[in-house]
CSV table of C-alpha atoms and ligand atoms in Angstrom, one decimal:
chain,number,residue,atom,x,y,z
I,1,MET,CA,78.7,87.1,112.7
I,2,THR,CA,77.9,87.4,109.0
I,3,THR,CA,79.2,90.0,106.6
I,4,SER,CA,77.5,91.7,103.7
I,5,VAL,CA,80.8,92.5,101.9
I,6,LYS,CA,81.2,90.4,98.8
I,7,THR,CA,84.5,88.6,98.2
I,8,LYS,CA,86.5,86.9,95.5
I,9,LEU,CA,88.9,84.0,95.9
I,10,VAL,CA,92.6,84.6,95.0
I,11,ASP,CA,95.6,82.3,95.0
I,12,ALA,CA,97.9,82.4,98.1
I,13,PHE,CA,100.2,80.3,100.3
I,14,SER,CA,99.3,79.3,103.8
I,15,ALA,CA,100.5,77.2,106.7
I,16,LYS,CA,97.8,75.2,108.4
I,17,ASP,CA,99.6,74.7,111.7
I,18,ALA,CA,102.9,75.4,113.5
I,19,SER,CA,104.7,72.4,112.0
I,20,ALA,CA,103.2,72.7,108.5
I,21,SER,CA,105.0,73.9,105.3
I,22,LEU,CA,103.5,76.7,103.3
I,23,GLU,CA,101.1,75.3,100.6
I,24,ALA,CA,99.0,76.7,97.8
I,25,THR,CA,95.5,77.7,98.9
I,26,LYS,CA,92.7,80.2,98.0
I,27,ILE,CA,91.8,83.1,100.3
I,28,PRO,CA,89.0,85.7,100.1
I,29,ARG,CA,89.7,89.3,99.2
I,30,ARG,CA,86.9,91.8,99.6
I,31,ASP,CA,85.2,93.6,96.7
I,32,LEU,CA,86.4,97.2,96.7
I,33,LEU,CA,84.9,99.6,99.3
I,34,ALA,CA,84.9,103.2,98.3
I,35,ASP,CA,88.4,103.9,99.8
I,36,ASP,CA,90.0,100.6,98.9
I,37,VAL,CA,92.9,100.0,96.6
I,38,GLU,CA,93.5,96.5,95.0
I,39,ILE,CA,97.1,95.7,94.4
I,40,GLU,CA,98.4,92.9,92.2
I,41,ILE,CA,101.4,91.7,94.1
I,42,LEU,CA,104.8,91.6,92.3
I,43,PHE,CA,107.2,91.1,95.2
I,44,SER,CA,106.9,90.0,98.7
I,45,GLY,CA,109.7,90.1,101.2
I,46,VAL,CA,110.3,87.3,103.7
I,47,CYS,CA,110.6,88.8,107.2
I,48,HIS,CA,111.8,86.7,110.1
I,49,SER,CA,108.5,87.7,111.7
I,50,ASP,CA,106.8,85.6,109.0
I,51,LEU,CA,108.7,82.6,110.3
I,52,HIS,CA,108.1,83.4,114.0
I,53,GLN,CA,104.3,83.7,113.3
I,54,VAL,CA,104.0,80.6,111.0
I,55,ARG,CA,105.8,78.6,113.7
I,56,ASN,CA,103.7,80.2,116.5
I,57,ASP,CA,106.9,81.3,118.3
I,58,TRP,CA,104.9,84.3,119.8
I,59,LYS,CA,101.9,82.1,120.7
I,60,GLY,CA,99.4,84.3,119.0
I,61,THR,CA,98.9,82.7,115.5
I,62,THR,CA,95.5,81.9,114.0
I,63,TYR,CA,95.6,79.2,111.4
I,64,PRO,CA,95.6,79.0,108.5
I,65,ILE,CA,98.1,81.9,108.2
I,66,VAL,CA,99.2,83.7,105.0
I,67,PRO,CA,102.3,85.7,105.9
I,68,GLY,CA,103.9,88.6,104.1
I,69,HIS,CA,104.1,92.3,105.1
I,70,GLU,CA,106.7,93.6,102.7
I,71,ILE,CA,104.5,94.0,99.6
I,72,VAL,CA,105.2,95.8,96.3
I,73,GLY,CA,102.8,95.6,93.4
I,74,LYS,CA,100.7,97.3,90.8
I,75,VAL,CA,97.3,98.9,91.4
I,76,SER,CA,94.7,96.8,89.6
I,77,ALA,CA,91.5,98.6,90.7
I,78,VAL,CA,90.5,101.5,92.9
I,79,GLY,CA,87.3,102.3,94.9
I,80,SER,CA,85.2,105.3,93.9
I,81,GLU,CA,86.7,107.7,96.5
I,82,VAL,CA,90.3,106.8,96.1
I,83,LYS,CA,92.3,110.0,95.3
I,84,ASN,CA,96.0,109.3,95.2
I,85,PHE,CA,96.2,106.0,93.3
I,86,LYS,CA,95.1,104.9,89.8
I,87,VAL,CA,95.2,101.6,87.9
I,88,GLY,CA,98.8,100.8,86.8
I,89,ASP,CA,100.5,102.8,89.6
I,90,ILE,CA,103.2,101.0,91.6
I,91,ALA,CA,102.1,100.7,95.3
I,92,ALA,CA,103.3,99.2,98.5
I,93,VAL,CA,101.9,97.8,101.7
I,94,GLY,CA,103.8,97.2,105.0
I,95,THR,CA,102.9,95.7,108.3
I,96,MET,CA,99.4,97.2,108.9
I,97,VAL,CA,96.3,97.7,106.8
I,98,ASP,CA,94.1,99.6,109.1
I,99,SER,CA,93.9,101.4,112.5
I,100,CYS,CA,91.2,103.1,114.6
I,101,GLY,CA,92.0,106.6,113.5
I,102,THR,CA,90.8,108.1,116.7
I,103,CYS,CA,93.2,107.2,119.5
I,104,GLN,CA,96.0,109.6,120.5
I,105,ASN,CA,98.7,107.5,118.6
I,106,CYS,CA,96.6,107.5,115.4
I,107,LEU,CA,96.0,111.3,115.8
I,108,ASP,CA,99.7,111.7,116.2
I,109,GLY,CA,100.2,109.9,112.9
I,110,ILE,CA,101.9,106.9,114.5
I,111,GLU,CA,99.2,104.3,113.5
I,112,SER,CA,101.6,101.5,114.2
I,113,TYR,CA,101.0,102.2,117.9
I,114,CYS,CA,97.2,102.4,117.5
I,115,LEU,CA,95.7,101.5,120.9
I,116,ALA,CA,92.9,99.5,119.2
I,117,PRO,CA,95.4,98.1,118.1
I,118,ALA,CA,96.4,98.5,114.4
I,119,THR,CA,95.2,95.8,112.1
I,120,GLN,CA,98.2,93.8,111.1
I,121,THR,CA,98.6,92.9,107.4
I,122,TYR,CA,98.4,89.2,108.3
I,123,ASN,CA,97.3,87.4,111.5
I,124,GLY,CA,95.2,90.5,112.3
I,125,HIS,CA,91.5,90.7,112.4
I,126,ASP,CA,89.7,91.8,109.2
I,127,LYS,CA,86.8,93.8,110.5
I,128,HIS,CA,85.0,93.8,107.1
I,129,LEU,CA,85.1,90.0,106.6
I,130,ASN,CA,85.3,89.0,110.2
I,131,CYS,CA,88.2,86.6,109.5
I,132,PRO,CA,92.0,86.8,109.9
I,133,THR,CA,93.8,89.2,107.6
I,134,TYR,CA,95.9,87.5,105.0
I,135,GLY,CA,99.3,88.9,103.8
I,136,GLY,CA,101.5,89.2,100.8
I,137,TYR,CA,102.2,85.6,99.9
I,138,SER,CA,99.3,85.9,97.5
I,139,ASP,CA,98.3,87.2,94.1
I,140,SER,CA,96.6,90.4,95.3
I,141,ILE,CA,95.6,92.4,98.3
I,142,VAL,CA,92.8,94.9,99.1
I,143,VAL,CA,93.8,97.8,101.4
I,144,ARG,CA,92.4,101.1,102.5
I,145,GLU,CA,94.1,103.9,100.6
I,146,LYS,CA,95.4,105.4,103.8
I,147,PHE,CA,97.6,102.3,104.3
I,148,VAL,CA,99.0,102.2,100.8
I,149,LEU,CA,102.4,103.7,100.1
I,150,SER,CA,104.0,105.0,97.0
I,151,ILE,CA,107.4,103.8,95.8
I,152,PRO,CA,109.5,106.8,94.6
I,153,GLU,CA,110.9,106.7,91.1
I,154,GLY,CA,114.3,105.0,90.7
I,155,LEU,CA,114.0,102.4,93.5
I,156,ASP,CA,114.4,98.9,92.4
I,157,LEU,CA,111.0,97.3,93.1
I,158,ALA,CA,112.3,94.0,94.5
I,159,GLY,CA,114.9,95.7,96.6
I,160,ALA,CA,112.2,98.2,97.9
I,161,ALA,CA,109.9,95.5,99.2
I,162,PRO,CA,111.9,94.8,102.4
I,163,LEU,CA,111.9,98.5,103.1
I,164,LEU,CA,108.2,98.1,104.0
I,165,CYS,CA,109.0,96.3,107.2
I,166,ALA,CA,112.8,95.8,107.8
I,167,GLY,CA,113.4,99.4,106.4
I,168,ILE,CA,110.9,101.3,108.5
I,169,THR,CA,111.6,99.2,111.6
I,170,THR,CA,115.2,100.3,111.6
I,171,TYR,CA,114.7,103.8,110.2
I,172,SER,CA,112.1,104.8,112.8
I,173,PRO,CA,114.2,104.3,116.0
I,174,LEU,CA,117.3,105.8,114.4
I,175,LYS,CA,115.3,108.9,113.7
I,176,HIS,CA,113.4,108.9,117.0
I,177,TRP,CA,116.7,108.8,119.0
I,178,LYS,CA,118.2,111.4,116.6
I,179,VAL,CA,121.1,109.3,115.4
I,180,GLY,CA,123.6,111.3,113.4
I,181,LYS,CA,127.0,112.8,112.9
I,182,GLY,CA,129.4,112.6,115.8
I,183,GLN,CA,127.7,109.5,117.3
I,184,LYS,CA,129.0,106.0,117.7
I,185,VAL,CA,126.1,103.7,116.8
I,186,GLY,CA,126.0,99.9,117.0
I,187,VAL,CA,123.8,97.5,115.0
I,188,VAL,CA,123.5,94.0,116.3
I,189,GLY,CA,122.9,91.1,113.8
I,190,LEU,CA,123.4,91.4,110.0
I,191,GLY,CA,120.1,90.0,108.7
I,192,GLY,CA,117.2,91.7,106.9
I,193,LEU,CA,116.7,94.4,109.6
I,194,GLY,CA,120.4,94.7,110.6
I,195,HIS,CA,121.8,95.3,107.1
I,196,LEU,CA,119.3,98.1,106.5
I,197,GLY,CA,120.1,99.5,109.9
I,198,VAL,CA,123.7,99.7,108.9
I,199,LYS,CA,122.9,101.5,105.6
I,200,PHE,CA,120.6,104.0,107.4
I,201,ALA,CA,122.9,104.7,110.3
I,202,ARG,CA,125.7,105.3,107.8
I,203,ALA,CA,123.6,107.6,105.6
I,204,LEU,CA,122.6,109.5,108.7
I,205,GLY,CA,126.3,110.3,109.4
I,206,ALA,CA,127.0,108.1,112.4
I,207,HIS,CA,130.2,106.1,113.1
I,208,VAL,CA,128.7,102.6,112.6
I,209,VAL,CA,129.8,99.4,114.3
I,210,LEU,CA,128.2,96.1,113.3
I,211,PHE,CA,128.1,93.3,115.8
I,212,THR,CA,127.8,89.8,114.3
I,213,THR,CA,128.1,86.2,115.4
I,214,SER,CA,129.0,85.2,111.8
I,215,PRO,CA,132.7,85.7,110.8
I,216,SER,CA,131.7,85.1,107.2
I,217,LYS,CA,129.7,88.5,107.2
I,218,ILE,CA,132.6,90.8,108.1
I,219,GLU,CA,133.5,91.9,104.6
I,220,ASP,CA,129.9,92.3,103.6
I,221,ALA,CA,129.2,94.5,106.6
I,222,LYS,CA,132.0,96.8,105.7
I,223,LYS,CA,130.8,97.0,102.1
I,224,LEU,CA,127.3,97.8,103.3
I,225,GLY,CA,128.6,100.7,105.3
I,226,ALA,CA,130.0,99.6,108.7
I,227,HIS,CA,133.1,101.4,109.8
I,228,GLU,CA,134.0,98.6,112.2
I,229,VAL,CA,132.8,95.0,112.7
I,230,VAL,CA,133.0,93.2,116.0
I,231,LEU,CA,132.6,89.5,116.5
I,232,SER,CA,130.2,89.4,119.4
I,233,LYS,CA,131.3,86.0,120.7
I,234,ASN,CA,134.8,87.4,121.2
I,235,ALA,CA,134.8,88.9,124.7
I,236,ASP,CA,138.1,90.7,124.3
I,237,GLU,CA,136.8,92.5,121.1
I,238,MET,CA,133.6,93.4,123.0
I,239,GLN,CA,135.6,94.7,126.0
I,240,LYS,CA,137.5,97.2,123.9
I,241,HIS,CA,134.2,99.1,123.2
I,242,THR,CA,133.1,99.3,126.9
I,243,SER,CA,131.2,102.6,127.6
I,244,THR,CA,131.6,104.1,124.2
I,245,PHE,CA,128.3,103.8,122.3
I,246,ASP,CA,125.6,106.5,122.1
I,247,PHE,CA,123.0,104.1,120.7
I,248,ILE,CA,122.8,100.4,119.8
I,249,LEU,CA,120.1,99.0,117.5
I,250,ASP,CA,119.4,95.3,118.4
I,251,CYS,CA,118.1,93.3,115.4
I,252,VAL,CA,118.6,89.8,116.7
I,253,SER,CA,115.9,87.2,116.3
I,254,ALA,CA,117.0,84.7,119.0
I,255,ASP,CA,118.2,84.6,122.6
I,256,HIS,CA,121.3,86.7,123.2
I,257,ASP,CA,123.1,88.4,126.1
I,258,LEU,CA,121.7,91.9,126.5
I,259,ASP,CA,124.1,92.8,129.4
I,260,ALA,CA,127.1,92.3,127.0
I,261,TYR,CA,125.7,95.2,124.9
I,262,LEU,CA,124.4,97.4,127.7
I,263,ASN,CA,127.9,97.6,129.1
I,264,LEU,CA,129.1,99.1,125.8
I,265,LEU,CA,126.8,102.1,126.2
I,266,LYS,CA,128.1,105.5,127.3
I,267,ARG,CA,126.4,107.3,130.2
I,268,ASP,CA,122.8,107.9,129.1
I,269,GLY,CA,123.2,105.7,126.0
I,270,THR,CA,120.3,103.7,124.7
I,271,HIS,CA,120.1,100.1,123.6
I,272,CYS,CA,117.0,99.8,121.5
I,273,ILE,CA,115.5,96.4,120.7
I,274,VAL,CA,113.7,95.8,117.5
I,275,GLY,CA,114.4,92.1,117.1
I,276,ALA,CA,111.7,89.9,118.7
I,277,PRO,CA,113.0,86.7,120.2
I,278,ALA,CA,110.2,84.5,121.5
I,279,ASN,CA,111.7,84.1,125.0
I,280,PRO,CA,112.1,86.8,127.7
I,281,GLN,CA,115.7,88.2,127.6
I,282,PRO,CA,117.2,88.6,131.1
I,283,VAL,CA,119.0,91.8,132.1
I,284,SER,CA,121.1,92.6,135.1
I,285,VAL,CA,119.9,95.9,136.6
I,286,PHE,CA,123.5,96.8,137.3
I,287,SER,CA,124.1,97.1,133.5
I,288,LEU,CA,121.5,99.9,133.6
I,289,ILE,CA,122.3,101.6,136.9
I,290,THR,CA,125.9,101.9,136.0
I,291,GLY,CA,125.9,104.9,133.7
I,292,ARG,CA,122.1,105.7,133.8
I,293,ARG,CA,121.7,103.6,130.7
I,294,ASN,CA,118.4,103.1,128.8
I,295,LEU,CA,116.9,99.9,127.5
I,296,ALA,CA,114.2,100.6,124.9
I,297,GLY,CA,112.1,98.9,122.2
I,298,SER,CA,110.6,100.1,119.0
I,299,GLY,CA,108.1,98.8,116.4
I,300,THR,CA,107.4,99.8,112.9
I,301,GLY,CA,106.7,103.4,112.0
I,302,GLY,CA,103.5,105.2,111.1
I,303,MET,CA,102.3,105.8,107.5
I,304,GLN,CA,103.8,109.3,107.2
I,305,GLU,CA,107.2,108.2,108.5
I,306,THR,CA,107.2,105.1,106.3
I,307,GLN,CA,106.6,107.3,103.2
I,308,GLU,CA,109.4,109.6,104.4
I,309,MET,CA,111.7,106.6,104.8
I,310,LEU,CA,111.0,105.6,101.2
I,311,GLU,CA,111.9,109.1,100.0
I,312,PHE,CA,115.0,109.0,102.1
I,313,CYS,CA,115.9,105.7,100.4
I,314,ALA,CA,115.4,107.2,97.0
I,315,GLN,CA,117.6,110.2,97.9
I,316,ASN,CA,120.3,108.1,99.4
I,317,LYS,CA,120.1,105.2,96.9
I,318,ILE,CA,119.2,102.7,99.6
I,319,VAL,CA,117.5,99.4,98.9
I,320,SER,CA,117.7,96.0,100.4
I,321,GLU,CA,120.2,93.4,99.3
I,322,VAL,CA,118.0,90.7,98.0
I,323,GLU,CA,118.1,87.0,97.2
I,324,MET,CA,115.3,86.4,94.8
I,325,ILE,CA,113.3,83.2,95.3
I,326,GLU,CA,110.1,81.7,94.0
I,327,MET,CA,107.2,80.6,96.2
I,328,SER,CA,108.3,77.0,95.9
I,329,GLN,CA,111.5,77.9,97.8
I,330,VAL,CA,109.9,79.7,100.7
I,331,ASN,CA,110.0,76.7,103.1
I,332,ASP,CA,113.7,76.3,102.4
I,333,SER,CA,114.2,80.0,102.9
I,334,TYR,CA,112.8,79.7,106.4
I,335,GLU,CA,115.3,77.0,107.3
I,336,ARG,CA,118.1,79.2,105.9
I,337,LEU,CA,116.9,82.1,108.1
I,338,LEU,CA,117.3,79.9,111.1
I,339,LYS,CA,120.9,79.3,110.1
I,340,GLN,CA,121.5,83.0,109.7
I,341,ASP,CA,122.1,82.3,106.1
I,342,VAL,CA,120.5,85.1,104.0
I,343,LYS,CA,122.1,87.9,102.0
I,344,TYR,CA,120.3,89.8,103.2
I,345,ARG,CA,116.6,89.4,102.5
I,346,PHE,CA,114.7,86.8,100.6
I,347,VAL,CA,112.2,88.3,98.3
I,348,ILE,CA,109.6,86.2,96.5
I,349,ASP,CA,109.0,87.0,92.8
I,350,MET,CA,105.2,86.4,92.8
I,351,LYS,CA,104.8,86.5,89.0
I,352,LYS,CA,107.6,84.0,88.4
I,353,SER,CA,106.1,81.8,91.1
I,354,LYS,CA,102.9,81.6,89.0
I,355,LYS,CA,104.6,80.2,85.8
V,401,NAP,P1,117.1,87.7,110.1
V,401,NAP,O1,117.2,88.2,108.7
V,401,NAP,O2,116.9,86.3,110.3
V,401,NAP,O3,118.3,88.3,110.9
V,401,NAP,C1,118.5,88.1,112.3
V,401,NAP,C2,120.0,88.1,112.6
V,401,NAP,O4,120.1,88.0,114.0
V,401,NAP,C3,120.8,87.0,112.0
V,401,NAP,O5,121.2,87.3,110.7
V,401,NAP,C4,122.0,87.0,112.9
V,401,NAP,O6,122.9,88.0,112.6
V,401,NAP,C5,121.4,87.4,114.2
V,401,NAP,N1,121.1,86.1,115.0
V,401,NAP,C6,120.3,85.1,114.7
V,401,NAP,N2,120.4,84.2,115.7
V,401,NAP,C7,121.2,84.6,116.6
V,401,NAP,C8,121.7,84.1,117.9
V,401,NAP,N3,121.3,83.0,118.4
V,401,NAP,N4,122.6,84.9,118.6
V,401,NAP,C9,123.0,86.1,118.1
V,401,NAP,N5,122.6,86.6,116.9
V,401,NAP,C10,121.7,85.9,116.2
V,401,NAP,O7,115.8,88.4,110.8
V,401,NAP,P2,115.1,89.8,110.5
V,401,NAP,O8,114.0,89.6,109.5
V,401,NAP,O9,116.1,90.8,110.3
V,401,NAP,O10,114.3,90.0,111.9
V,401,NAP,C11,115.1,90.2,113.1
V,401,NAP,C12,114.1,90.2,114.2
V,401,NAP,O11,113.4,91.4,114.2
V,401,NAP,C13,113.1,89.0,114.2
V,401,NAP,O12,112.9,88.6,115.6
V,401,NAP,C14,111.8,89.7,113.8
V,401,NAP,O13,110.6,89.1,114.2
V,401,NAP,C15,112.0,91.1,114.4
V,401,NAP,N6,111.2,92.2,113.8
V,401,NAP,C16,110.7,93.1,114.6
V,401,NAP,C17,110.0,94.2,114.1
V,401,NAP,C18,109.4,95.2,115.0
V,401,NAP,O14,108.4,95.8,114.8
V,401,NAP,N7,110.2,95.6,116.1
V,401,NAP,C19,109.8,94.3,112.7
V,401,NAP,C20,110.3,93.3,111.9
V,401,NAP,C21,111.1,92.3,112.4
V,401,NAP,P3,124.5,87.6,112.6
V,401,NAP,O15,124.7,86.4,111.7
V,401,NAP,O16,125.1,88.9,112.0
V,401,NAP,O17,124.9,87.4,114.0
V,402,ZN,ZN1,108.6,92.2,109.2
């Protein structure tokens, strides 16, 4: 199929197959349609999903892939019908750049669950150019206004970038399951998602317990807002919390023992998985039957909720803890993610990477 939409080439970083490093390349960005916003990218967060997809862990990657769905930048041009953004504004893009707009989930304002499905920011299908979508490890991006977010005044821009995926992915389930005062809430894994989960759960008023496999993270977890920290490999420590949790947010990127956490839930408690390990994770039905427990999952939130999350962050002074890197360090950063060695999100300074 050919397309009549004109494009320009911009600098980006892509991987050409599952074993390749990310390397400099050029990608097409469309000329602005009436409701499009062009954003010059300043900061791009490194999500573990970037790594999963570059390495084809989930078996759905189209190559070459340009990852990046935690994007903060400056508006460099707007289409003729754009109302809420002008050149020079700070703007942000998360995990999706379009959706059908007509299915029930879109009508309900939860475009992230669009049945079409939603067009992912990268490794999705760009219906205008009939090619894969390319993400934020690039100089600029063109996105429909409806899928562009505003960063409230006062938020550090590099620290805000991870909010666009890690932030909304942890905020949305905490709000959906009405986490708040008087509840005991667990967060599993102190990585990019987990550390924001701790901050949000604490800000929402819950008693927060962080589960980690990394003894070196205990002190940080407390500083970030955890009331208690449990070393998940220590069965005795885990046992002490049996049947006491209202809600557990599971942010782990690799295989782990779900039964060990299900057994910590109270009657009717919920273990919500947001981490996305490549392999199926086995569960004993007895962990669920005993205590009428719930096992759930959650994706990122819709546009309205993502904007609400950003406002919540501004009110509560929440941003991501970041390790700033340049594009040349991104391959190393992936290796460090695999060793659980990040404090607590790598963010690429796209401008510095150009020099
Ligand atoms: P991350 O920064 O690498 O953090 C993952 C954490 O999981 C690690 O820091 C580690 O915490 C823990 N962990 C890693 N390997 C483990 C193992 N073998 N056993 C137990 N714990 C282990 O990753 P992230 O960016 O936060 O992403 C986490 C997961 O969420 C990824 O799978 C990602 O694809 C997924 N994700 C899902 C959505 C969604 O829509 N649901 C959105 C974004 C990301 P400790 O060192 O504290 O143990
Ligand atoms: Zn992500």
